[in-house]
PDB file of C-alpha atoms and ligand atoms in Angstrom:
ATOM      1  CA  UNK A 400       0.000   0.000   0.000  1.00 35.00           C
ATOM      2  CA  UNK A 401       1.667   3.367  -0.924  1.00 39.00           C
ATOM      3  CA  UNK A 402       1.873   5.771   1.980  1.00 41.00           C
ATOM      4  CA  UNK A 403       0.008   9.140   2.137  1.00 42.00           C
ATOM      5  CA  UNK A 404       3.784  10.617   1.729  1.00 42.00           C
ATOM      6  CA  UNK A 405       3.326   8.878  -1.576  1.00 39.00           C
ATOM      7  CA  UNK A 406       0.318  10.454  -2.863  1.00 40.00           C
ATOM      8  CA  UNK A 407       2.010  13.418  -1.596  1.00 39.00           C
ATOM      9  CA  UNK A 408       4.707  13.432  -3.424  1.00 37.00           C
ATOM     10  CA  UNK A 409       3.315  12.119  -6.882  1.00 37.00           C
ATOM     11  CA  UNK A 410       1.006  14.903  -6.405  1.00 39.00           C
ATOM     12  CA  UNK A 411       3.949  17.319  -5.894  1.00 39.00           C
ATOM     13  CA  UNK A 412       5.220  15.706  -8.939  1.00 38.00           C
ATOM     14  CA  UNK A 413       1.347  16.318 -11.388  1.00 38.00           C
ATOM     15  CA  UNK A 414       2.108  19.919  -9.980  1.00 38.00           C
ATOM     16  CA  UNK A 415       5.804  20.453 -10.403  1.00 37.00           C
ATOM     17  CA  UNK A 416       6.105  18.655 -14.482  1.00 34.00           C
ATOM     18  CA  UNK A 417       3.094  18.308 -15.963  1.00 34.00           C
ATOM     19  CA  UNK A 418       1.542  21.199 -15.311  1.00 36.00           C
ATOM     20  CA  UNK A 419       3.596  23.710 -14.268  1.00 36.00           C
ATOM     21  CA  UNK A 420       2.933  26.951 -15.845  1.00 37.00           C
ATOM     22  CA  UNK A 421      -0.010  25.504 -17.694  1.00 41.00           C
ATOM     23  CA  UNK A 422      -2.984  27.924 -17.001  1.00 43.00           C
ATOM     24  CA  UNK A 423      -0.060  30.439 -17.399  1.00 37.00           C
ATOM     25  CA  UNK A 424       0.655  29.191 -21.209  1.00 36.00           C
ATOM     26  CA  UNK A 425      -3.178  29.034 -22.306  1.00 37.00           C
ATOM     27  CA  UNK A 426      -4.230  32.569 -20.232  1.00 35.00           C
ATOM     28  CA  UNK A 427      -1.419  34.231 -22.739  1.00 34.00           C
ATOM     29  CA  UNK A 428      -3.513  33.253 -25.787  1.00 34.00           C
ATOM     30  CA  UNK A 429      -1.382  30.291 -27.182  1.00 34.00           C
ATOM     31  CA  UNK A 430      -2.658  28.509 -29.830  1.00 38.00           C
ATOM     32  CA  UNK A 431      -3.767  25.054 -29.330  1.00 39.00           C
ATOM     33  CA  UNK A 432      -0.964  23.267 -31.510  1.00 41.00           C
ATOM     34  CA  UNK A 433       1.840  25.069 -29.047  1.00 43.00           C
ATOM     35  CA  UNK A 434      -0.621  23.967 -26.306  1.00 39.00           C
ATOM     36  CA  UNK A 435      -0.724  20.458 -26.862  1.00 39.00           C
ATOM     37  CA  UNK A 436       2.914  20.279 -27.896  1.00 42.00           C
ATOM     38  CA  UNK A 437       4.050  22.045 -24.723  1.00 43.00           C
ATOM     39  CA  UNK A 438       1.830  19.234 -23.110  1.00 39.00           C
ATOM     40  CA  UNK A 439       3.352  16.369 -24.783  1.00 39.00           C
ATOM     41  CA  UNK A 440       6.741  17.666 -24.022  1.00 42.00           C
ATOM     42  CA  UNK A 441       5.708  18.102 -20.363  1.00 42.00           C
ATOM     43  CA  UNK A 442       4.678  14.379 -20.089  1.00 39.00           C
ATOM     44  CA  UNK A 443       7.864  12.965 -21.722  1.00 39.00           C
ATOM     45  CA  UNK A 444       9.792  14.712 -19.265  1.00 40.00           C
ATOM     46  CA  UNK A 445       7.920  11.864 -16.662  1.00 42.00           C
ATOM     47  CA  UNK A 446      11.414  10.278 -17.069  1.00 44.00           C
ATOM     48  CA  UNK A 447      13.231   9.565 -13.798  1.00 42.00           C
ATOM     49  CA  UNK A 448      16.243  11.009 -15.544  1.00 48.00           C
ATOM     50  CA  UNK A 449      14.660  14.211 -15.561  1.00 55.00           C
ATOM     51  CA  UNK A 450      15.622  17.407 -14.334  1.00 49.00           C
ATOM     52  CA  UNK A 451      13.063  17.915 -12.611  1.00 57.00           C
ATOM     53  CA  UNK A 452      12.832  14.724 -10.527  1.00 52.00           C
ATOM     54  CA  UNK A 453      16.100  15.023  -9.158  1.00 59.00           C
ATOM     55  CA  UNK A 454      15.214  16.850  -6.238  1.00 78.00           C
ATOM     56  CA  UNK A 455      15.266  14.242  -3.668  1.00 90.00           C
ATOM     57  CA  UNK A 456      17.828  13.932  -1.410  1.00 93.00           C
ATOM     58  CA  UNK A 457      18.593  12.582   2.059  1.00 95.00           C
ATOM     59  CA  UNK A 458      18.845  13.578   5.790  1.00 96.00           C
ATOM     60  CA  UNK A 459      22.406  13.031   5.537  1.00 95.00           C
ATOM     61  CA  UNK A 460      22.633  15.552   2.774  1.00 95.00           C
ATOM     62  CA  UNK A 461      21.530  18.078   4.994  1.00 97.00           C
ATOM     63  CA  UNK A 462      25.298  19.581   5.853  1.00 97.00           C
ATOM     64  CA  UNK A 463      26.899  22.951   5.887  1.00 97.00           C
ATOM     65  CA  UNK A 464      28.833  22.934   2.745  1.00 97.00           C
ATOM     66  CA  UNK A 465      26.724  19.743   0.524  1.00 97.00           C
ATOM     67  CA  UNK A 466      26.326  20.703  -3.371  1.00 96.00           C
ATOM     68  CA  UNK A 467      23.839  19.036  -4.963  1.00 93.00           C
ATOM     69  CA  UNK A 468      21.878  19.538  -7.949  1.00 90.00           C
ATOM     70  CA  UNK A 469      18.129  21.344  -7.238  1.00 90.00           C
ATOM     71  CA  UNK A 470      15.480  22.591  -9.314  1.00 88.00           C
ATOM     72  CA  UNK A 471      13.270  25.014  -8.312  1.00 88.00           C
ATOM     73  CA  UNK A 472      10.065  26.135 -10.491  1.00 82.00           C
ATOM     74  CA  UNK A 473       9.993  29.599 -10.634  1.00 80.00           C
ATOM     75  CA  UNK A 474       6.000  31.238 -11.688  1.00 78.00           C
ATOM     76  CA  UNK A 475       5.667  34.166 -12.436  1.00 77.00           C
ATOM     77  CA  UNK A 476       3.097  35.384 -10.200  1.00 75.00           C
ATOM     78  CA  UNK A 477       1.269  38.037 -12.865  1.00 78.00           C
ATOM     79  CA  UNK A 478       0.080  34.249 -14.560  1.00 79.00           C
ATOM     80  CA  UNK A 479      -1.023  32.685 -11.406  1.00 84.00           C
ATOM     81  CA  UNK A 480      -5.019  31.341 -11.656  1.00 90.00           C
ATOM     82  CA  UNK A 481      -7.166  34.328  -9.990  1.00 91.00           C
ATOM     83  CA  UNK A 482      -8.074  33.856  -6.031  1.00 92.00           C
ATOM     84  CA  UNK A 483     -11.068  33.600  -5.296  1.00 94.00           C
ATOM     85  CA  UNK A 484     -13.435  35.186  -2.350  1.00 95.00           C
ATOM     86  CA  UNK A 485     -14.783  32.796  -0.625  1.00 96.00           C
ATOM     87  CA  UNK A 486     -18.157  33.861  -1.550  1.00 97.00           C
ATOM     88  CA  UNK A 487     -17.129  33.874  -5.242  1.00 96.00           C
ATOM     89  CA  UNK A 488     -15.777  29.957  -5.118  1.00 97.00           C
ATOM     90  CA  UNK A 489     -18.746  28.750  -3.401  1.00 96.00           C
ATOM     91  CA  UNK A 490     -21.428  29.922  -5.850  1.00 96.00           C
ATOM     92  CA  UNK A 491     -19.385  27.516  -8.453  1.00 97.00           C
ATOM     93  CA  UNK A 492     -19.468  24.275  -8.140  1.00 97.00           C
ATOM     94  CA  UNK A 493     -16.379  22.242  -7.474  1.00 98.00           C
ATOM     95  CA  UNK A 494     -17.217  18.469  -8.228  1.00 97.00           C
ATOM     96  CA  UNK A 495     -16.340  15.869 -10.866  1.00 97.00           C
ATOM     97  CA  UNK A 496     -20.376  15.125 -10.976  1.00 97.00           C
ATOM     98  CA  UNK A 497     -20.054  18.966 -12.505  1.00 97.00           C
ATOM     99  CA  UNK A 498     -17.496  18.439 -14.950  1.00 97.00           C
ATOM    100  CA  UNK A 499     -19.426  18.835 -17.658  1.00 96.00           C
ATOM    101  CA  UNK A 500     -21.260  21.836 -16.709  1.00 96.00           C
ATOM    102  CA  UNK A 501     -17.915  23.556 -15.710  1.00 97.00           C
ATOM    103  CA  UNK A 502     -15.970  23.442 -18.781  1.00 96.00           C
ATOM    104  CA  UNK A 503     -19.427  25.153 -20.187  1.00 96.00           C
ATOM    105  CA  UNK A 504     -18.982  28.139 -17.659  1.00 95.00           C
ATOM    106  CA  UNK A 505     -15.205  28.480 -18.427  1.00 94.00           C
ATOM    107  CA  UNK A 506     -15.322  27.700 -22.581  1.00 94.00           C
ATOM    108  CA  UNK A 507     -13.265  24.799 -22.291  1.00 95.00           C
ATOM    109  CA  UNK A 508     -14.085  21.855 -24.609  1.00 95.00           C
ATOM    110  CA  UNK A 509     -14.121  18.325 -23.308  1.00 94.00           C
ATOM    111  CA  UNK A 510     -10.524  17.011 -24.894  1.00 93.00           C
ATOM    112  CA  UNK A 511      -9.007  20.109 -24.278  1.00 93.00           C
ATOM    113  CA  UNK A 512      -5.888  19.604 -21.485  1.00 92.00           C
ATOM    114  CA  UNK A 513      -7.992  22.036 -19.446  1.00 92.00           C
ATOM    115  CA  UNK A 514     -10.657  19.843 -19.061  1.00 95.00           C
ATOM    116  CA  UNK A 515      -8.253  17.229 -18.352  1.00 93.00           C
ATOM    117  CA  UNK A 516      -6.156  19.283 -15.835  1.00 93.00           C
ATOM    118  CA  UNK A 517      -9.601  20.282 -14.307  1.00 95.00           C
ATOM    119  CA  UNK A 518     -10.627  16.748 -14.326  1.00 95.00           C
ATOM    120  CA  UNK A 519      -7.850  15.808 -12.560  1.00 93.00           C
ATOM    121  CA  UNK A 520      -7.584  18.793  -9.724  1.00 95.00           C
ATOM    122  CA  UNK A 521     -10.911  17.867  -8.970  1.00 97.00           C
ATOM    123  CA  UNK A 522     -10.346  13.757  -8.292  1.00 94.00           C
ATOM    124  CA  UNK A 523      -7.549  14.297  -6.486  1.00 92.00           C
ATOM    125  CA  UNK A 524      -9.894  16.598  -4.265  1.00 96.00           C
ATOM    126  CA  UNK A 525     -12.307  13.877  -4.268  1.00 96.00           C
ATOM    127  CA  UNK A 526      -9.933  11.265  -2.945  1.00 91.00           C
ATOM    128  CA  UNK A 527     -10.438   9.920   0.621  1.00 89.00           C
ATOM    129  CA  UNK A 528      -7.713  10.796   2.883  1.00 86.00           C
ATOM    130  CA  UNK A 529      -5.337   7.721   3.460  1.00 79.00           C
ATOM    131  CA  UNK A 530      -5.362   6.593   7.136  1.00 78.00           C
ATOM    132  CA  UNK A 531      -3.587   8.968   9.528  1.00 80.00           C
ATOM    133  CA  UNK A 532      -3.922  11.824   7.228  1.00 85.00           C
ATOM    134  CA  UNK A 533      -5.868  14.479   6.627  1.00 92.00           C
ATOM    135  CA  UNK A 534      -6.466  16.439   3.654  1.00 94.00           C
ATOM    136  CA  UNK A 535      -8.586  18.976   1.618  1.00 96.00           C
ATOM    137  CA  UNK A 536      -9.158  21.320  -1.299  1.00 97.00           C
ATOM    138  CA  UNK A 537      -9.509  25.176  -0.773  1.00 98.00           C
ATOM    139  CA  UNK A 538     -10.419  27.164  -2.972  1.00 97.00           C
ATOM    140  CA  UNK A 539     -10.606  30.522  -1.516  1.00 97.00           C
ATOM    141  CA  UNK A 540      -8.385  31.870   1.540  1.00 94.00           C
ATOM    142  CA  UNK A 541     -10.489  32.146   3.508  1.00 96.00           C
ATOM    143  CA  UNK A 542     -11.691  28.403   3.178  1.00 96.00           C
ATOM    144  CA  UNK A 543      -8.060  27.646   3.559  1.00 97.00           C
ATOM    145  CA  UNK A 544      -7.106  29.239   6.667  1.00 96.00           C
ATOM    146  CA  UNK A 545     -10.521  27.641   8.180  1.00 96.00           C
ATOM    147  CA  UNK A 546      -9.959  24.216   6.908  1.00 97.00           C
ATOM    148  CA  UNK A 547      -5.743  24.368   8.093  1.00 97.00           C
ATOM    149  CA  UNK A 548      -7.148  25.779  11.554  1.00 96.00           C
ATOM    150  CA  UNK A 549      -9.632  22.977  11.909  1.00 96.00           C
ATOM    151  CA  UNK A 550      -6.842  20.289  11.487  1.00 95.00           C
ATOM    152  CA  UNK A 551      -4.476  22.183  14.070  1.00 94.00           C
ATOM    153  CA  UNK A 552      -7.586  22.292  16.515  1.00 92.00           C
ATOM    154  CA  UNK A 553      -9.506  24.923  18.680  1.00 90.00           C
ATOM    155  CA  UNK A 554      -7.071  27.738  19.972  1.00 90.00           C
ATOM    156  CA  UNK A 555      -3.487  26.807  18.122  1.00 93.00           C
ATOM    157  CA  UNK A 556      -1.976  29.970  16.358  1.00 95.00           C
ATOM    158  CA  UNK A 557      -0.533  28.926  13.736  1.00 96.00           C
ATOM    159  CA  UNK A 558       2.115  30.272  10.835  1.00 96.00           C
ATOM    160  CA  UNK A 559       3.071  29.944   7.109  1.00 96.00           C
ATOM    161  CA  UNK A 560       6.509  29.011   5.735  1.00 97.00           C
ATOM    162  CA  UNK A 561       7.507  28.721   2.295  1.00 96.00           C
ATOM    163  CA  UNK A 562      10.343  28.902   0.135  1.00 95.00           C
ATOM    164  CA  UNK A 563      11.829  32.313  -0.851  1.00 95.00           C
ATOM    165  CA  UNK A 564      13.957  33.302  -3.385  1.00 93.00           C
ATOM    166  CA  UNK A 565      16.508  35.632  -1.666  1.00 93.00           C
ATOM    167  CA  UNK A 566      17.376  37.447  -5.236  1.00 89.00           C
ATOM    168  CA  UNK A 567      15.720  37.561  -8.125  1.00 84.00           C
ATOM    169  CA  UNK A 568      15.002  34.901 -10.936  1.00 75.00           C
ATOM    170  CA  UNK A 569      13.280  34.798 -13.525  1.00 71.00           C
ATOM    171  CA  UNK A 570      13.978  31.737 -15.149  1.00 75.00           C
ATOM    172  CA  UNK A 571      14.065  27.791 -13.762  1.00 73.00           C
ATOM    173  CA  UNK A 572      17.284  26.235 -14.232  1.00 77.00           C
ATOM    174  CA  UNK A 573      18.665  23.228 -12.462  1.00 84.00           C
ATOM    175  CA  UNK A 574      22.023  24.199 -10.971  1.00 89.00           C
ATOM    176  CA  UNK A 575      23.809  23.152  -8.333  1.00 93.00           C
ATOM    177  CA  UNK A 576      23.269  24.954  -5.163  1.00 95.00           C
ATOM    178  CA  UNK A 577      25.525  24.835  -1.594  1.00 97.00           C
ATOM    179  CA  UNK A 578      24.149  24.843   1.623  1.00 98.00           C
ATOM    180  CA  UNK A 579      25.519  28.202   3.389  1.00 96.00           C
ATOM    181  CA  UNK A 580      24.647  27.737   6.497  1.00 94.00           C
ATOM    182  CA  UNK A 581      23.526  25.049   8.718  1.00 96.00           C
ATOM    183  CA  UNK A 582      20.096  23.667   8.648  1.00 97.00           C
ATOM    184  CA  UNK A 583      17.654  24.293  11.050  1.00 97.00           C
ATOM    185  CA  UNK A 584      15.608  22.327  12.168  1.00 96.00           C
ATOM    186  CA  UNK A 585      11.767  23.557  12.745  1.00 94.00           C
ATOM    187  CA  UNK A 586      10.145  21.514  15.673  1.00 88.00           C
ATOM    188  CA  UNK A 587       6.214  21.623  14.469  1.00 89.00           C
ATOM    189  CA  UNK A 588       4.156  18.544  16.055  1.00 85.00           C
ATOM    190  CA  UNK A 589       1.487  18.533  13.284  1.00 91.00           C
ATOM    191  CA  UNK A 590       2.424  20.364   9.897  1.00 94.00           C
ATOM    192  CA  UNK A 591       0.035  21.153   6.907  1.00 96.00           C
ATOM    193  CA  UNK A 592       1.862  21.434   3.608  1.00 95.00           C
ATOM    194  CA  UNK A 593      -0.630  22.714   0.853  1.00 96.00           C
ATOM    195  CA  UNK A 594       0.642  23.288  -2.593  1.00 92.00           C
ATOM    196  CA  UNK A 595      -1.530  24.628  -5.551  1.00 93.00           C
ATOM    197  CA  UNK A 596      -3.149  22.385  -8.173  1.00 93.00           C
ATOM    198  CA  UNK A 597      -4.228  23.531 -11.878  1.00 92.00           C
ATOM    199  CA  UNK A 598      -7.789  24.955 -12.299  1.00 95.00           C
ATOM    200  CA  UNK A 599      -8.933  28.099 -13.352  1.00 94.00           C
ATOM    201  CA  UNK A 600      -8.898  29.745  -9.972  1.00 95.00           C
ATOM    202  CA  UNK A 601      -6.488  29.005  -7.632  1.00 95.00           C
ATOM    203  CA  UNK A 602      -7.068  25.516  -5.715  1.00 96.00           C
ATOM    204  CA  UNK A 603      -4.525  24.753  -2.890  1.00 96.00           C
ATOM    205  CA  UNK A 604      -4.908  20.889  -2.246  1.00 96.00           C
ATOM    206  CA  UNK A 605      -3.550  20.495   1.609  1.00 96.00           C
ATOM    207  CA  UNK A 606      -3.046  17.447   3.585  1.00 92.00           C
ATOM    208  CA  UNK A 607      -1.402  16.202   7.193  1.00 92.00           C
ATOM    209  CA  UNK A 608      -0.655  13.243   8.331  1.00 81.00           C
ATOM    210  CA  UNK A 609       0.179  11.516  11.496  1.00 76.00           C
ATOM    211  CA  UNK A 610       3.836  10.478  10.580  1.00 76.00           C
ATOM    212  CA  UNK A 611       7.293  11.172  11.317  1.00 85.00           C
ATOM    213  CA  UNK A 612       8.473  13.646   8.987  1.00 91.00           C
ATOM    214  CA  UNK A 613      11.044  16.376   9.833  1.00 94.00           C
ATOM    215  CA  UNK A 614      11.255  20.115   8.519  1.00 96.00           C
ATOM    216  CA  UNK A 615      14.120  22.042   7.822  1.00 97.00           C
ATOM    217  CA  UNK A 616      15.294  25.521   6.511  1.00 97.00           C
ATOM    218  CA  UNK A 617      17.627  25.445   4.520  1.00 98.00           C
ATOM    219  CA  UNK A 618      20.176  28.404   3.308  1.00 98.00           C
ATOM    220  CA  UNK A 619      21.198  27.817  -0.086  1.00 96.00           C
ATOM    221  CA  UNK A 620      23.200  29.430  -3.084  1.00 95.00           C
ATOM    222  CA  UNK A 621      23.194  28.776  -6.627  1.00 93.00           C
ATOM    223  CA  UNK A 622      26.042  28.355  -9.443  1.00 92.00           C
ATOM    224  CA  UNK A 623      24.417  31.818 -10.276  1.00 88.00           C
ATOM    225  CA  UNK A 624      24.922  33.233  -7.440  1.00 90.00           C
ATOM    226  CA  UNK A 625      20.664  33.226  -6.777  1.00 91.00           C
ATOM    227  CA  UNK A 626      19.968  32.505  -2.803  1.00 94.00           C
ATOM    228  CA  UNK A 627      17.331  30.606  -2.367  1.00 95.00           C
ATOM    229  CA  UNK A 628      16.147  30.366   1.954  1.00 97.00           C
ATOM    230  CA  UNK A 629      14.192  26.614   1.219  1.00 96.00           C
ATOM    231  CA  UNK A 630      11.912  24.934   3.458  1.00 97.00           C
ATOM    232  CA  UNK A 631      12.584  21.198   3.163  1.00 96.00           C
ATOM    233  CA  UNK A 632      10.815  18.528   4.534  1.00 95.00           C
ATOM    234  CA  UNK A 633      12.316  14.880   5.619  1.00 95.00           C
ATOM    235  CA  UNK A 634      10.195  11.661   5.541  1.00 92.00           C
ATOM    236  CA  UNK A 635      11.407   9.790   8.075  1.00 92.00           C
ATOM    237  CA  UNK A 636       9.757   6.586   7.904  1.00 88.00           C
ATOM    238  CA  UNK A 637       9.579   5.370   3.927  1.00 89.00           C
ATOM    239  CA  UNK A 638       8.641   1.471   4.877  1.00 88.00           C
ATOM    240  CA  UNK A 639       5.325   1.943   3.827  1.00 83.00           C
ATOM    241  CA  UNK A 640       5.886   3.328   0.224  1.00 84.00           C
ATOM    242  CA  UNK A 641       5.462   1.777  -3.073  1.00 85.00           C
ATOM    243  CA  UNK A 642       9.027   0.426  -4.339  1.00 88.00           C
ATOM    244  CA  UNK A 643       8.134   2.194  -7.176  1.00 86.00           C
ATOM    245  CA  UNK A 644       8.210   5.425  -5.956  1.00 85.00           C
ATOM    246  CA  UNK A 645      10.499   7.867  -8.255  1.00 85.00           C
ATOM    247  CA  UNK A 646      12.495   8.440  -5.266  1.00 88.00           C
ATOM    248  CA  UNK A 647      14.053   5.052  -4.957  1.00 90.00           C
ATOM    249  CA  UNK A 648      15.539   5.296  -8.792  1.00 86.00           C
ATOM    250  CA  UNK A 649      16.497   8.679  -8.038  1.00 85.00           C
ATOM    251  CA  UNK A 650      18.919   7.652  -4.788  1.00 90.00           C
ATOM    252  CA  UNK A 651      19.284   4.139  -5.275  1.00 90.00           C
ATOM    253  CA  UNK A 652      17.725   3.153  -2.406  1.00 92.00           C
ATOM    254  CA  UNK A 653      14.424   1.154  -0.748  1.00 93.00           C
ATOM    255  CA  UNK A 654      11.816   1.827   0.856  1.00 92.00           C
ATOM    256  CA  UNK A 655      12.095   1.854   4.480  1.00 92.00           C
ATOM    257  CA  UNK A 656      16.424   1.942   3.831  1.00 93.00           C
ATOM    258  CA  UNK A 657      16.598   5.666   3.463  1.00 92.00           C
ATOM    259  CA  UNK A 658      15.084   9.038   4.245  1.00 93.00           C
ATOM    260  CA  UNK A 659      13.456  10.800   1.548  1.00 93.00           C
ATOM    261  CA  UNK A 660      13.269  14.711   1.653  1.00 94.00           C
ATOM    262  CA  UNK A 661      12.473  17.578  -0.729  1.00 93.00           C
ATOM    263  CA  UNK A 662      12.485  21.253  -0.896  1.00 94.00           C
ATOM    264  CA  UNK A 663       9.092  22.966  -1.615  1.00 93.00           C
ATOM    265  CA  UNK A 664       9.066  25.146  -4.813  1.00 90.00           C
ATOM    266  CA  UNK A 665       8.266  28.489  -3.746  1.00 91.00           C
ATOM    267  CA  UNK A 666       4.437  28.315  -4.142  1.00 90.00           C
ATOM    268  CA  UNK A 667       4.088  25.887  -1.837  1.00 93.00           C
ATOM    269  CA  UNK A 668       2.549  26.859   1.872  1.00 96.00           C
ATOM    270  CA  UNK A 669       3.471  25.110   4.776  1.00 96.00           C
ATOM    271  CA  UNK A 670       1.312  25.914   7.654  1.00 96.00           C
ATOM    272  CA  UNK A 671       2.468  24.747  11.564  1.00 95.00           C
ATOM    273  CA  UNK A 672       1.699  25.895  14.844  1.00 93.00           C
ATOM    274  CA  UNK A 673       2.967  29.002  16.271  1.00 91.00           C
ATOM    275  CA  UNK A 674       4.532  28.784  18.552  1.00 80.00           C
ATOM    276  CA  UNK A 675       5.850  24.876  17.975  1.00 56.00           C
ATOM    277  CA  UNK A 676       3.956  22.718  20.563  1.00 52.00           C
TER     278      UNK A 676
HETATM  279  C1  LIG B1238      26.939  19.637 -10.231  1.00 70.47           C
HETATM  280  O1  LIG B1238      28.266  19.395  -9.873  1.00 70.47           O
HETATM  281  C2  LIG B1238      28.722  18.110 -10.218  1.00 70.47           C
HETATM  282  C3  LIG B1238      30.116  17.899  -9.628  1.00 70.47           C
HETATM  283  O2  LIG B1238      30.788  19.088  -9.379  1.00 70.47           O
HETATM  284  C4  LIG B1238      28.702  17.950 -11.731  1.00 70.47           C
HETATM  285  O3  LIG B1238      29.139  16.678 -12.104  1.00 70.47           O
HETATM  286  C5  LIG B1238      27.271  18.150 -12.205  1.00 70.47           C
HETATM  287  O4  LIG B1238      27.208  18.093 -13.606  1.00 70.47           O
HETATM  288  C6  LIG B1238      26.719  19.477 -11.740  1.00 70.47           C
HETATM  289  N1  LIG B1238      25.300  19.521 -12.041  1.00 70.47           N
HETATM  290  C7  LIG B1238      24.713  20.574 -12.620  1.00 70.47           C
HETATM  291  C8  LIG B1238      23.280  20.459 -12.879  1.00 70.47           C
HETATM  292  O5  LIG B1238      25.302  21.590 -12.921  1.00 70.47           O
END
């Protein structure tokens, strides 16, 4: 049975290569042909030789001083899906029983890698949490702070960490980055990591579970010279993953022999309780 870290990180995965900047593409009027051939492009790169997939790493790589090889996605915020008031999301429906109806309201036809994108954000949504975890689909802020504070509980302040760029990039480039100072450890008993899926408006899919993962933030440099302050995250305990798992051909390793962490791209929020209890 594949963990929840799993799902997780295939998810991360959807997110990070197949559809990364794809709402972006289509909002600045490219023509289907480019569309579909940026697509196709996107899903070859599924390859665990990849650039993009060789962002895992291990808790031992976690030293003042390591190089190693990251990519982070860089968006351009100006081509980000709108956010939505709460008030706004909820008079649209946000089901897979709605499909149909949806791409109507948003002129999308039904083979169109919208409607598949849309299709997809919304059975991931659908899915039923794995055991342990907890998870959910916002689709306003204010339905995501209410949803993140009713998995912390009644009366636990709680904060937002994500990834920052320390200078400015415009472009993603794998590089090799050093770690310039030592990692840090965050202490956070329950953490919430919520990352955005594609739809027309912005969707944040968020999920917790009841595992031993570790967070860390991370002060990094680039080749070119771009500091990056990352917030990575450590699975601990990888016994219950599928053998499968894109991880395990990217460091040579099985599950339950080795740590698995990754850095969050910079869209990514990861919510924990303030202060750590
Ligand atoms: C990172 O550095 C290693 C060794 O110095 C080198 O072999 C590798 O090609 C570099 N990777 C990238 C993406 O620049």
């Amino acid at each position: 049975m594949a963990s929840s870290g799993f799902g997780f990180i295939i998810l991360l995965f959807h997110t990070l290569v197949v559809f990364q900047c794809f709402w972006c593409t289509s909002t600045r009027g490219i023509n289907d042909h480019q569309r579909m051939q940026k697509m196709k492009e996107d899903l070859h790169h599924m390859n665990p030789n990849d650039p993009e997939l060789q962002v895992f790493f291990t808790i031992n790589d976690l030293k003042l001083g390591k190089k190693m090889p990251i990519y982070f996605p860089i968006k351009d915020p100006s081509t980000s899906p709108p956010l939505f008031s709460k008030e706004k999301a909820d008079s649209i429906p946000f089901s897979s029983s709605q499909l149909h109806k949806l791409l109507d309201f948003f002129s999308f036809s039904d083979d169109s890698p919208q409607a598949k994108a849309m299709e997809s954000t919304l059975r991931h949504c659908e899915f039923k949490p794995m055991k342990g975890e907890s998870k959910f689909c916002a689709t306003s802020l204010e339905s995501l702070l209410d949803s993140t504070a009713a998995i912390f509980g009644p009366n636990v302040p709680f904060k937002v960490l994500t990834t920052n760029h320390l200078t400015k990039t415009t472009t993603s480039l794998l590089q090799n980055y050093t770690i310039e100072g030592i990692p840090v450890e965050i202490s956070a008993r329950r953490i919430v990591g919520c990352h955005p899926l594609p739809y027309p408006y912005a969707v944040f899919y968020c999920h917790s579970q009841e595992s031993d993962n570790k967070l860390f933030k991370v002060s990094l440099v680039g080749e070119n010279g771009g500091k990056v302050e990352a917030v990575a995250m450590c699975h601990m305990d990888t016994s219950q993953w599928n053998s499968d798992h894109v991880a395990f051909l990217v460091l040579k390793t099985q599950p339950g022999k080795s740590s698995v962490c990754h850095f969050f791209p910079a869209d990514n929020l990861i919510w924990i309780p303030s202060p750590p209890m």
